[in-house]
């Protein structure tokens, strides 16, 4: 394997476009850097001056309350100046808009851009055209790297390791950027990965990425240490991929009843927002093995780590800087 | 018109199984003689072709010249010049212009622009259906009178099997082919590239091979039913090849074309969301490329056609989903053929000339693809040993959308002659 970064000190490079292009060392770097940032959110004054004077644009061509808020909190807690742009982006206009947007952003001397876009490859498109750091907050069905990273961090927190852990991603893999980022991140860190869902929602050649395929959730539950349950977009029914939500729940829903037959405790993740009673039942989502709320908390730490590393920070300084920045007395 | 003597070349004429050192004499725009040691008549222009191949001009039955409608991307004139620069002397222009060539006036316009163009001959396709809407048959007889040489709704598949059947039946009175872009739309809908592991990685919607194969099978069956000549455009999959091969074994009146890009590239070229690798049908897998090459060699695929599809720079400068399908092909086709197919050991040089000139002319009943005395003096002179690097800014086409920028190709056109007149000559 060829590593793209130098062996001595891995860095993230200019952009974070996906987990596929990252090395295991680069992924570990983000996870390790996130650790001290977790603590910032637990303080009374949840702010460090790390990115003071930096300007960040959150450019969302798709509605996403959750991801946008997580980025915004991360940016604010690092003291960056932020602007949110919500572009409606009709399918006809979106290509033209992206070229123009890139030119405008360049003219405004923005330091970082966080982009969410319905087209796969949109983040890379932007990154190729502007000198600012670009963070992919989800592009089409392609990747959602910060979600993948926060899922990895959550698994590591809960199970103490990632290598050798068996993770099954359940649901609509075909249309899921979360699934793709998870697959790459997990495989690179040595986990075993499987997917489970109706064949009509699994993309062609998925096995060639190095994942197992389970036809039934019972098999997945029998095998897995972790289930990452994806949101089922309600449009998939109209598009003819599945007959009904009710039938989906019956065959593929992750229910307490199904989990009771697991030979071991199974950690439950879900990227949210959940469709309770479709892909997951509430007893599972709110149960003792659910890490869904921790994912939300980790989401902020991961994004702080990514923003920090892309702006040129190093993991050692992340610790030191914060220790010095925190006024005495407010430390936890 | 001054006589022209092309001296000392290697003359390849697949129409007469000719491959020998010979001179070609052109008089009054026609081939006068192909013999060794022809003496130049009084006042003749002599062209030294030593070290060169002299062959019938290339024939491309599938180009999009964008005029009328999208003149910023290409015109009949620039397309004809790009064709000449690529060694083509005849090209057939698809009907999906704006307005569509579904009426005599539109066909007449193409013919008029073609006669003013200083390049390859341009022959218009007529649309199969009015507005290419797939409902009502266009007026074939009137369009032929105006200059149409074949019919197609290319850009769109003929969805209605009833319409395809009718077109194949109706066209028989005129003895010209009905060409179909084979794509089952409900399977291909929203797709941006081949449905496979690369589309899975890139998160792009795939177009499965089955979308093409279903329509190929249907068209072969309808050709068998009607006896009409169906021509299948830009075949891209192994499955299609198998169906066509079986059809031909059963004597079905089917011809088929394959593009240089489907013969040389795979879906990997889409990596990095390279919009210059986005075309329809999409680039497929290695096994498909192997099958297409075999099929071209054994004649299951009759000919190479470029599907030259120019797009303005801005049109490809967008995200992959939004970028239009298609690449330019006229100026790289011969270089790819010589490098990948001849030097790659798939075809001999005469076989390549057959697939790029004689066979397409025969299938489309064009007075071309031969150096037989008395025929129009359309020929290409090229250096089979020369290598060159594709530099899109040097294209004669108005558009630059090629996945081959920077590729080193072999076989370089030195001169193209149409009706005895030089329409392209490389600056030395
Ligand atoms: Zn077509």
XYZ file of C-alpha atoms and ligand atoms in Angstrom:
761
model
C 0.000 0.000 0.000
C 1.191 3.435 -0.860
C 0.553 6.078 1.731
C -0.264 9.517 0.472
C 1.035 11.291 3.544
C 4.590 11.271 4.857
C 5.247 8.496 7.324
C 6.484 10.774 10.121
C 3.561 13.173 10.617
C 0.298 12.391 8.880
C -1.878 15.362 8.054
C -5.260 15.565 6.400
C -4.106 17.663 3.467
C -6.199 20.486 2.052
C -9.667 18.962 2.052
C -11.775 16.253 3.611
C -13.755 14.806 0.700
C -14.240 11.241 1.845
C -12.765 8.377 3.822
C -11.864 6.348 0.727
C -8.838 8.530 -0.059
C -7.571 8.578 3.558
C -5.020 6.230 5.068
C -5.607 4.389 8.332
C -3.119 6.758 9.987
C -5.026 9.792 8.789
C -8.299 8.386 10.112
C -6.698 7.574 13.473
C -5.283 11.082 13.546
C -8.786 12.556 13.377
C -10.154 10.159 16.001
C -7.254 10.892 18.369
C -7.530 14.622 17.810
C -11.241 14.460 18.614
C -10.556 13.092 22.122
C -9.440 16.381 23.744
C -12.199 18.244 21.905
C -14.865 16.068 23.517
C -13.933 17.722 26.755
C -14.513 21.258 25.486
C -18.220 20.548 25.095
C -18.400 19.436 28.728
C -17.125 22.756 30.063
C -19.196 25.584 31.408
C -17.637 27.892 28.797
C -17.658 25.755 25.677
C -15.234 27.801 23.669
C -11.568 27.763 22.722
C -9.869 30.400 20.559
C -8.280 27.900 18.161
C -9.871 29.200 14.944
C -10.225 32.844 15.911
C -10.111 35.036 12.800
C -10.929 32.185 10.413
C -14.007 32.476 8.227
C -16.042 29.400 7.441
C -18.991 29.137 5.075
C -21.552 26.407 5.610
C -22.938 25.869 2.139
C -25.999 23.652 2.213
C -27.716 22.806 -1.064
C -29.822 20.253 0.769
C -31.758 20.645 3.957
C -29.960 19.063 6.902
C -30.666 20.419 10.325
C -28.566 17.897 12.159
C -25.311 18.053 10.233
C -25.457 21.805 9.810
C -26.036 22.404 13.503
C -23.222 20.055 14.458
C -20.814 21.900 12.169
C -22.028 25.251 13.435
C -21.503 24.278 17.062
C -18.064 22.943 16.243
C -17.124 26.154 14.431
C -18.467 28.402 17.175
C -16.767 26.415 19.903
C -13.509 26.935 18.022
C -14.263 30.696 17.777
C -14.452 30.829 13.972
C -16.590 33.372 12.121
C -19.300 31.505 10.262
C -21.835 32.217 7.561
C -24.631 29.849 6.600
C -25.813 29.732 3.015
C -28.834 27.619 2.244
C -29.141 27.286 -1.519
C -32.348 25.784 -2.816
C -30.645 24.436 -5.929
C -33.090 23.106 -8.474
C -31.705 20.173 -10.403
C -31.292 22.308 -13.525
C -29.518 25.156 -11.825
C -27.325 23.358 -9.389
C -24.369 22.758 -11.734
C -24.181 26.353 -12.853
C -24.624 27.569 -9.318
C -21.701 25.527 -8.117
C -19.277 27.042 -10.638
C -20.426 30.555 -9.811
C -20.437 29.845 -6.112
C -16.859 28.627 -6.302
C -15.772 31.843 -8.021
C -17.596 33.983 -5.490
C -16.149 32.113 -2.533
C -12.687 32.491 -3.962
C -13.211 36.230 -4.365
C -14.360 36.519 -0.746
C -11.194 34.866 0.615
C -13.022 32.312 2.701
C -10.786 30.021 4.749
C -13.006 26.962 4.800
C -16.143 25.725 3.124
C -18.415 23.032 4.492
C -20.558 21.784 1.638
C -23.642 19.572 1.490
C -24.887 18.894 -2.037
C -27.281 16.453 -3.729
C -24.772 15.572 -6.493
C -22.082 12.956 -5.892
C -18.693 14.553 -6.486
C -19.857 18.111 -5.748
C -17.400 18.576 -2.870
C -14.487 17.416 -5.026
C -15.691 19.695 -7.813
C -15.538 22.667 -5.463
C -12.251 21.613 -3.874
C -10.564 21.483 -7.280
C -11.556 25.056 -7.986
C -10.888 27.044 -4.816
C -7.863 27.422 -2.564
C -9.953 27.202 0.647
C -10.194 23.998 2.649
C -13.295 22.070 1.644
C -15.136 19.709 3.976
C -17.656 17.351 2.463
C -20.772 17.346 4.630
C -22.441 14.837 2.323
C -22.399 14.667 -1.496
C -25.183 12.739 -3.170
C -24.846 9.022 -2.508
C -21.070 9.257 -2.416
C -19.630 10.028 1.026
C -20.362 11.716 4.312
C -16.928 11.482 5.892
C -17.582 13.294 9.179
C -20.519 10.953 9.824
C -18.267 7.988 9.113
C -15.634 9.364 11.490
C -18.094 9.980 14.309
C -19.449 6.461 13.899
C -15.892 5.126 14.169
C -15.250 7.226 17.263
C -18.458 5.983 18.868
C -17.589 2.356 18.197
C -14.102 2.892 19.611
C -15.534 4.598 22.716
C -18.007 1.808 23.367
C -16.005 -1.264 22.435
C -12.476 -0.002 23.061
C -11.277 -0.929 19.581
C -12.246 -1.045 15.943
C -9.907 -3.697 14.594
C -11.645 -7.048 14.419
C -15.054 -5.632 15.325
C -17.914 -6.905 13.164
C -20.122 -4.095 11.915
C -23.208 -4.624 9.788
C -24.731 -1.623 8.015
C -28.450 -2.196 7.600
C -30.903 -0.743 5.121
C -30.713 1.344 1.962
C -27.045 1.020 1.024
C -27.651 2.006 -2.613
C -28.568 5.594 -1.870
C -26.449 6.030 1.250
C -23.348 8.192 1.550
C -23.202 7.228 5.226
C -22.853 3.577 4.240
C -19.986 4.281 1.852
C -18.022 6.387 4.341
C -18.567 3.760 7.023
C -17.425 0.956 4.755
C -14.154 2.695 3.876
C -13.395 3.872 7.399
C -14.145 0.535 9.017
C -12.218 -1.506 6.466
C -9.181 0.742 6.733
C -9.143 0.372 10.516
C -9.399 -3.406 10.288
C -13.042 -4.016 11.136
C -15.088 -6.706 9.415
C -17.936 -5.125 7.508
C -21.242 -6.460 6.264
C -24.325 -4.937 4.710
C -27.887 -6.139 5.023
C -30.969 -4.956 3.190
C -33.276 -5.751 0.312
C -31.210 -6.607 -2.771
C -33.009 -3.787 -4.602
C -31.319 -1.344 -2.215
C -27.793 -2.800 -2.422
C -25.565 -1.362 -5.170
C -23.983 -3.525 -7.862
C -20.627 -4.978 -6.991
C -20.826 -4.045 -3.301
C -19.118 -7.350 -2.430
C -16.074 -6.232 -4.431
C -15.470 -3.493 -1.864
C -14.705 -6.250 0.637
C -17.972 -6.497 2.573
C -20.198 -9.466 3.376
C -23.805 -9.377 2.270
C -26.615 -10.695 4.455
C -30.064 -11.245 3.025
C -31.870 -11.286 6.356
C -31.381 -9.194 9.502
C -31.463 -12.407 11.567
C -28.184 -13.476 9.960
C -26.704 -10.026 10.534
C -27.693 -10.046 14.210
C -26.230 -13.508 14.641
C -22.902 -12.239 13.248
C -22.476 -8.633 14.315
C -21.022 -6.713 17.248
C -22.461 -3.467 15.903
C -25.488 -2.666 13.754
C -25.454 0.689 12.018
C -29.089 1.141 11.038
C -29.643 3.569 8.156
C -32.602 5.841 7.673
C -34.990 4.585 5.018
C -35.935 7.506 2.780
C -39.669 7.409 2.343
C -39.313 8.190 -1.398
C -37.835 4.740 -2.020
C -41.314 3.267 -1.860
C -42.699 5.566 -4.559
C -39.651 4.821 -6.720
C -40.510 1.136 -6.572
C -37.524 -0.167 -4.597
C -39.675 -1.601 -1.813
C -43.398 -2.360 -1.685
C -44.295 -0.617 1.570
C -42.825 0.719 4.800
C -44.898 -1.757 6.712
C -43.453 -4.675 4.812
C -39.964 -3.210 5.193
C -40.417 -3.089 8.954
C -41.692 -6.639 8.984
C -38.750 -8.077 7.035
C -35.857 -5.693 7.757
C -36.835 -3.673 10.844
C -34.326 -3.876 13.691
C -36.635 -4.828 16.525
C -36.194 -5.833 20.129
C -37.612 -9.226 19.279
C -34.969 -9.842 16.645
C -32.169 -8.545 18.886
C -33.184 -10.825 21.747
C -31.866 -13.730 19.724
C -28.394 -12.172 19.404
C -25.632 -14.335 20.867
C -23.925 -11.232 22.302
C -24.695 -7.590 23.100
C -25.098 -5.680 19.877
C -24.228 -1.992 19.824
C -26.808 0.037 17.894
C -25.921 3.103 15.812
C -28.187 5.242 13.652
C -27.123 8.404 11.781
C -30.552 9.974 12.287
C -33.109 11.235 11.872
C -34.866 7.969 12.723
C -38.074 6.600 11.305
C -39.255 4.811 14.387
C -41.302 1.799 13.427
C -39.766 1.597 9.954
C -36.081 0.701 10.118
C -35.812 0.538 13.898
C -38.199 0.187 16.806
C -38.168 2.508 19.792
C -37.211 -0.182 22.285
C -33.979 -0.643 20.343
C -33.365 3.032 19.619
C -33.808 3.989 23.268
C -32.482 0.747 24.716
C -29.392 0.076 26.800
C -27.181 -0.802 23.819
C -28.077 2.215 21.735
C -25.255 4.713 21.204
C -27.372 7.049 19.117
C -27.116 10.027 21.467
C -23.401 9.550 21.910
C -23.095 9.736 18.143
C -24.617 13.196 18.313
C -22.164 14.312 21.003
C -19.210 12.793 19.179
C -20.381 14.514 16.011
C -19.357 17.855 17.420
C -15.938 16.666 18.639
C -15.185 15.025 15.286
C -16.065 18.158 13.377
C -13.954 20.278 15.717
C -11.055 17.896 15.094
C -11.489 18.050 11.330
C -11.741 21.844 11.264
C -8.719 22.086 13.519
C -6.552 19.675 11.506
C -7.434 21.186 8.143
C -6.550 24.632 9.435
C -3.052 23.322 10.094
C -3.270 22.161 13.691
C -1.397 19.183 15.098
C -2.755 16.704 17.641
C -0.145 17.596 20.294
C -1.034 21.254 20.123
C -4.720 20.431 20.387
C -4.121 19.303 23.983
C -1.730 22.038 24.964
C -3.621 24.865 23.350
C -6.805 23.954 25.114
C -5.226 23.512 28.498
C -3.756 26.998 28.284
C -6.821 28.618 26.814
C -9.211 27.549 29.496
C -9.506 30.107 32.274
C -8.764 28.681 35.700
C -11.853 27.784 37.627
C -14.052 26.853 34.713
C -12.093 23.715 34.042
C -14.187 20.668 34.632
C -10.072 20.123 -62.542
C -6.372 19.339 -62.378
C -5.529 15.620 -62.282
C -3.880 14.349 -59.104
C -1.372 11.534 -58.878
C -0.770 10.003 -55.454
C 2.576 8.301 -55.863
C 4.442 5.613 -54.050
C 2.058 4.781 -51.209
C 0.868 1.521 -49.740
C -2.608 1.295 -51.246
C -5.155 -0.500 -49.096
C -8.590 -1.013 -50.623
C -10.636 -3.530 -48.660
C -13.441 -3.374 -51.240
C -11.143 -5.175 -53.663
C -8.857 -6.983 -51.193
C -6.031 -4.752 -52.330
C -2.908 -4.126 -50.250
C 0.092 -3.241 -52.400
C 2.494 -0.504 -53.393
C 0.722 1.469 -56.108
C -0.048 4.916 -57.477
C -3.546 6.351 -57.509
C -4.548 8.611 -60.369
C -7.469 10.959 -59.875
C -9.204 12.655 -62.784
C -12.340 14.799 -62.755
C -12.855 14.059 -59.082
C -12.937 10.320 -59.633
C -10.503 7.462 -59.298
C -8.982 6.933 -62.748
C -6.417 4.225 -62.029
C -4.808 2.266 -59.220
C -1.672 0.716 -60.661
C 2.041 0.576 -60.167
C 4.117 3.203 -61.924
C 1.392 5.435 -63.310
C 2.865 8.264 -65.369
C 1.622 11.666 -64.351
C -0.587 13.211 -67.012
C 0.175 16.719 -68.234
C -0.417 19.356 -65.558
C -1.093 16.820 -62.821
C -0.443 17.597 -59.177
C 1.802 14.888 -57.781
C 1.564 13.899 -54.135
C 4.436 11.926 -52.693
C 2.915 9.213 -50.528
C 6.002 7.167 -49.834
C 5.873 5.643 -46.374
C 2.151 6.414 -46.249
C -1.001 4.362 -46.424
C -3.425 5.419 -49.151
C -6.928 4.149 -48.429
C -10.567 4.958 -49.157
C -11.615 7.925 -47.032
C -13.060 6.944 -43.663
C -16.833 6.811 -43.270
C -18.579 7.612 -39.985
C -22.266 6.777 -39.858
C -22.815 8.369 -36.438
C -21.948 11.994 -35.713
C -23.747 14.857 -34.016
C -22.945 18.163 -35.695
C -25.240 20.277 -33.465
C -26.338 22.611 -36.280
C -29.027 23.869 -36.300
C -29.521 24.681 -32.631
C -26.244 24.417 -30.772
C -23.782 26.177 -33.041
C -21.573 27.097 -30.090
C -20.663 23.424 -29.777
C -20.301 22.556 -33.480
C -21.568 23.466 -36.933
C -21.861 21.434 -40.090
C -18.795 23.277 -41.397
C -16.600 22.775 -38.320
C -17.775 19.184 -38.011
C -16.943 18.526 -41.657
C -13.474 20.027 -41.162
C -12.907 18.008 -37.972
C -13.955 14.926 -39.921
C -11.499 15.726 -42.717
C -8.728 16.268 -40.184
C -9.504 12.831 -38.806
C -9.320 11.210 -42.242
C -13.078 10.962 -42.772
C -14.541 11.805 -46.160
C -18.186 10.962 -45.375
C -20.110 11.413 -42.147
C -23.778 10.880 -41.352
C -25.319 13.517 -39.109
C -27.849 12.449 -36.502
C -31.262 14.110 -36.422
C -31.369 15.382 -32.825
C -30.711 18.985 -33.766
C -33.006 21.891 -32.982
C -35.157 21.864 -35.020
C -35.086 18.118 -35.523
C -34.552 16.788 -39.050
C -38.037 15.315 -39.275
C -39.049 17.486 -42.244
C -37.780 18.341 -45.712
C -36.786 21.877 -44.797
C -34.522 20.754 -41.973
C -32.915 18.058 -44.132
C -32.504 20.607 -46.931
C -30.758 22.961 -44.527
C -28.179 20.316 -43.591
C -27.611 19.523 -47.255
C -27.094 23.217 -48.004
C -24.676 23.709 -45.104
C -22.856 20.551 -46.143
C -22.372 21.765 -49.697
C -20.802 24.969 -48.409
C -18.558 23.151 -45.924
C -14.998 22.608 -46.978
C -14.432 19.200 -45.491
C -15.928 15.733 -45.437
C -19.219 15.050 -47.162
C -22.112 15.312 -44.695
C -25.221 13.180 -45.116
C -28.234 13.818 -42.900
C -30.259 11.220 -41.067
C -33.983 11.768 -41.007
C -35.848 11.284 -37.753
C -37.878 8.084 -37.450
C -40.707 9.892 -35.704
C -42.052 13.413 -35.805
C -40.243 15.424 -33.127
C -38.405 12.216 -32.151
C -41.375 11.730 -29.866
C -41.712 8.089 -30.728
C -45.324 8.338 -31.864
C -45.897 9.243 -35.497
C -43.708 8.052 -38.353
C -41.874 10.829 -40.242
C -42.333 11.146 -44.010
C -39.559 8.805 -45.102
C -40.016 9.223 -48.858
C -40.006 13.010 -48.738
C -37.010 13.072 -46.410
C -35.081 10.752 -48.709
C -35.909 13.026 -51.644
C -34.531 15.931 -49.633
C -31.311 14.046 -48.926
C -31.771 11.732 -45.922
C -29.662 8.561 -46.160
C -31.059 6.657 -43.170
C -33.457 7.079 -40.260
C -32.888 7.243 -36.546
C -34.281 8.815 -33.405
C -30.783 8.737 -31.892
C -30.447 10.643 -28.699
C -33.561 8.727 -27.775
C -34.381 5.062 -28.082
C -37.435 4.018 -30.069
C -39.501 3.016 -27.080
C -42.587 1.790 -28.909
C -42.021 -1.643 -30.396
C -44.962 -1.005 -32.680
C -43.297 2.112 -34.101
C -40.003 0.267 -34.564
C -41.764 -2.536 -36.359
C -43.591 -0.082 -38.602
C -40.415 1.837 -39.397
C -38.568 -1.367 -40.318
C -41.438 -2.418 -42.576
C -41.980 0.972 -44.158
C -38.277 1.658 -44.819
C -37.941 -1.485 -46.915
C -39.497 0.196 -49.943
C -36.551 2.598 -49.934
C -33.827 0.130 -49.021
C -32.244 2.189 -46.283
C -31.443 1.285 -42.699
C -33.316 2.229 -39.552
C -30.785 2.933 -36.801
C -31.674 2.564 -33.142
C -30.076 3.846 -29.978
C -30.740 0.807 -27.803
C -31.731 1.800 -24.298
C -34.643 0.603 -22.190
C -35.555 3.896 -20.528
C -37.053 2.642 -17.283
C -33.804 0.812 -16.502
C -31.548 3.640 -17.641
C -33.522 6.488 -16.081
C -31.396 8.880 -14.060
C -28.259 6.843 -14.710
C -24.981 8.649 -15.245
C -22.512 5.814 -15.861
C -22.217 2.034 -16.082
C -23.881 0.160 -13.246
C -20.936 -1.570 -11.562
C -18.368 -1.325 -8.848
C -17.141 2.116 -9.967
C -20.643 3.641 -9.882
C -21.052 1.998 -6.480
C -17.875 3.655 -5.225
C -18.613 7.032 -6.736
C -22.221 6.977 -5.537
C -23.593 7.555 -9.026
C -26.703 5.970 -10.444
C -25.817 3.169 -12.810
C -27.110 2.259 -16.255
C -27.109 -1.532 -16.370
C -25.898 -3.439 -19.423
C -29.380 -4.964 -19.538
C -30.862 -1.590 -20.526
C -29.033 -1.882 -23.839
C -29.349 -5.629 -24.283
C -33.116 -5.729 -23.892
C -33.530 -3.281 -26.769
C -30.864 -4.996 -28.889
C -32.764 -8.244 -28.478
C -36.045 -6.562 -29.321
C -34.645 -4.937 -32.438
C -33.086 -8.176 -33.664
C -36.430 -9.899 -33.146
C -38.303 -7.130 -34.978
C -35.811 -7.239 -37.831
C -36.388 -10.960 -38.075
C -40.140 -10.402 -38.028
C -40.109 -7.726 -40.718
C -37.020 -8.491 -42.766
C -36.138 -4.810 -42.447
C -32.554 -3.638 -42.074
C -31.978 -2.592 -38.500
C -28.741 -0.834 -37.656
C -27.748 -0.866 -33.990
C -25.877 2.196 -32.777
C -22.890 2.253 -30.422
C -22.991 -1.297 -29.054
C -21.262 -1.396 -25.683
C -21.808 -4.728 -23.944
C -20.810 -8.357 -24.260
C -24.439 -9.371 -23.928
C -25.433 -7.238 -26.925
C -22.657 -8.796 -28.980
C -23.902 -12.285 -28.144
C -27.436 -11.394 -29.209
C -26.282 -9.813 -32.486
C -24.034 -12.774 -33.241
C -26.934 -15.167 -32.828
C -29.130 -12.942 -34.987
C -26.560 -12.863 -37.757
C -26.169 -16.635 -37.593
C -29.914 -16.832 -38.185
C -29.635 -14.529 -41.175
C -31.250 -11.503 -39.597
C -30.744 -8.252 -41.534
C -28.844 -6.484 -38.773
C -25.737 -4.312 -38.822
C -24.048 -2.816 -35.793
C -21.474 -0.217 -34.924
C -19.046 0.258 -32.054
C -17.280 3.428 -30.975
C -13.533 3.857 -30.520
C -14.118 4.713 -26.847
C -16.065 1.566 -26.068
C -13.229 -0.381 -27.700
C -10.519 1.291 -25.637
C -11.799 2.536 -22.262
C -13.611 1.145 -19.236
C -15.755 2.700 -16.529
C -12.605 3.354 -14.464
C -12.159 6.434 -16.650
C -15.058 8.052 -14.714
C -12.918 8.139 -11.554
C -12.612 11.612 -10.105
C -15.998 12.460 -11.621
C -14.369 13.002 -15.005
C -17.246 14.400 -17.068
C -15.266 13.774 -20.261
C -15.782 10.087 -19.580
C -19.555 10.493 -19.356
C -21.264 9.132 -22.437
C -24.344 7.155 -23.344
C -24.076 4.209 -23.596
C -21.577 4.424 -20.763
C -18.057 3.020 -20.683
C -18.376 -0.579 -19.495
C -16.069 -3.240 -18.054
C -12.934 -4.986 -19.258
C -14.873 -8.110 -20.292
C -17.079 -5.950 -22.495
C -14.073 -4.335 -24.194
C -12.637 -7.779 -24.901
C -15.957 -8.982 -26.351
C -16.371 -5.854 -28.496
C -12.887 -6.274 -29.956
C -13.518 -9.926 -30.775
C -16.852 -9.033 -32.333
C -15.280 -6.346 -34.487
C -12.699 -8.832 -35.669
C -15.197 -11.568 -36.516
C -17.639 -9.131 -38.140
C -20.449 -9.428 -35.593
C -19.891 -5.706 -35.241
C -19.664 -4.394 -38.771
C -18.076 -1.029 -38.301
C -16.538 1.625 -36.122
C -18.556 4.836 -35.707
C -17.493 7.667 -33.449
C -20.768 9.009 -31.993
C -18.944 12.363 -32.196
C -20.876 14.420 -29.632
C -19.457 17.895 -29.175
C -20.380 19.911 -26.101
C -19.446 23.438 -25.225
C -16.788 23.697 -22.489
C -19.231 25.103 -19.939
C -21.596 22.190 -20.424
C -19.061 19.658 -19.119
C -17.840 21.994 -16.362
C -20.308 20.821 -13.748
C -21.009 17.954 -11.447
C -21.182 14.519 -13.053
C -24.950 14.055 -12.727
C -25.636 17.346 -14.469
C -23.046 17.106 -17.248
C -24.322 16.042 -20.670
C -23.431 12.684 -22.230
C -20.965 12.424 -25.085
C -17.455 13.091 -26.333
C -15.893 14.276 -29.580
C -14.410 11.462 -31.615
C -13.675 12.400 -35.214
C -10.090 13.507 -34.710
C -8.968 10.636 -32.494
C -10.712 7.658 -34.153
C -8.003 6.650 -36.620
C -5.206 7.201 -34.112
C -7.009 4.997 -31.601
C -7.734 2.362 -34.239
C -4.109 2.111 -35.327
C -2.709 2.229 -31.820
C -5.138 0.050 -29.922
C -6.486 -2.286 -32.594
C -3.709 -2.623 -35.185
C -0.665 -2.198 -32.962
C -2.627 -3.965 -30.228
C -2.906 -7.046 -32.449
C -6.694 -7.083 -32.847
C -7.020 -6.118 -36.513
C -4.674 -5.826 -39.479
C -4.459 -2.427 -41.106
C -6.651 -3.573 -44.045
C -9.198 -4.941 -41.552
C -9.252 -1.587 -39.752
C -9.843 0.205 -43.081
C -12.650 -2.218 -43.815
C -14.347 -1.464 -40.492
C -13.848 2.290 -40.790
C -14.665 2.771 -44.458
C -15.813 -0.064 -46.691
C -18.350 -1.691 -44.339
C -20.098 1.479 -43.165
C -20.338 2.706 -46.779
C -21.817 -0.628 -47.835
C -24.363 -0.819 -45.003
C -25.546 2.736 -45.650
C -25.390 2.459 -49.445
C -22.992 5.373 -49.753
C -20.927 5.775 -52.890
C -17.746 5.514 -50.833
C -15.426 3.078 -49.099
C -13.609 2.011 -52.266
C -10.795 3.040 -54.609
C -12.362 1.306 -57.576
C -11.797 3.235 -60.806
C -14.804 5.343 -61.691
C -15.802 5.913 -58.065
C -15.567 9.313 -56.328
C -11.991 10.130 -55.384
C -12.477 10.185 -51.594
C -9.319 9.052 -49.906
C -7.136 9.389 -46.871
C -3.362 9.417 -46.799
C -1.893 8.651 -43.407
C 1.394 7.767 -41.799
C 0.797 4.479 -39.961
C 4.079 4.728 -38.064
C 3.757 8.267 -36.742
C 2.834 8.756 -33.101
C 1.290 11.929 -31.750
C -0.123 13.306 -28.536
C -3.771 14.317 -28.334
C -3.917 18.051 -27.705
C -7.588 19.123 -27.646
C -6.777 22.783 -28.272
C -5.533 21.724 -31.706
C -8.850 20.127 -32.671
C -10.681 21.475 -35.704
C -13.929 20.697 -33.922
C -15.366 23.566 -31.927
C -15.457 21.351 -28.858
C -12.734 19.809 -26.733
C -14.629 17.231 -24.700
C -12.381 14.201 -25.012
C -11.150 11.694 -22.439
C -8.009 11.185 -24.535
C -6.230 14.484 -23.840
C -2.539 13.707 -23.433
C -2.860 10.155 -24.771
C -0.237 9.135 -27.310
C -1.866 7.679 -30.444
C -0.427 6.088 -33.566
C -1.275 6.702 -37.213
C -1.482 10.330 -38.253
C -3.536 11.747 -41.090
C -1.388 13.664 -43.585
C -3.982 14.486 -46.209
C -7.668 13.945 -46.884
C -9.087 14.191 -50.379
C -12.794 14.512 -51.175
C -13.925 14.326 -54.796
C -10.335 14.786 -55.941
C -9.863 17.967 -53.907
C -7.626 18.203 -50.836
C -9.798 19.231 -47.878
C -7.203 18.614 -45.211
C -3.443 18.708 -45.267
C -1.167 18.573 -42.249
C 1.085 21.591 -41.876
C 4.617 20.360 -42.023
Zn -27.075 7.335 -29.291
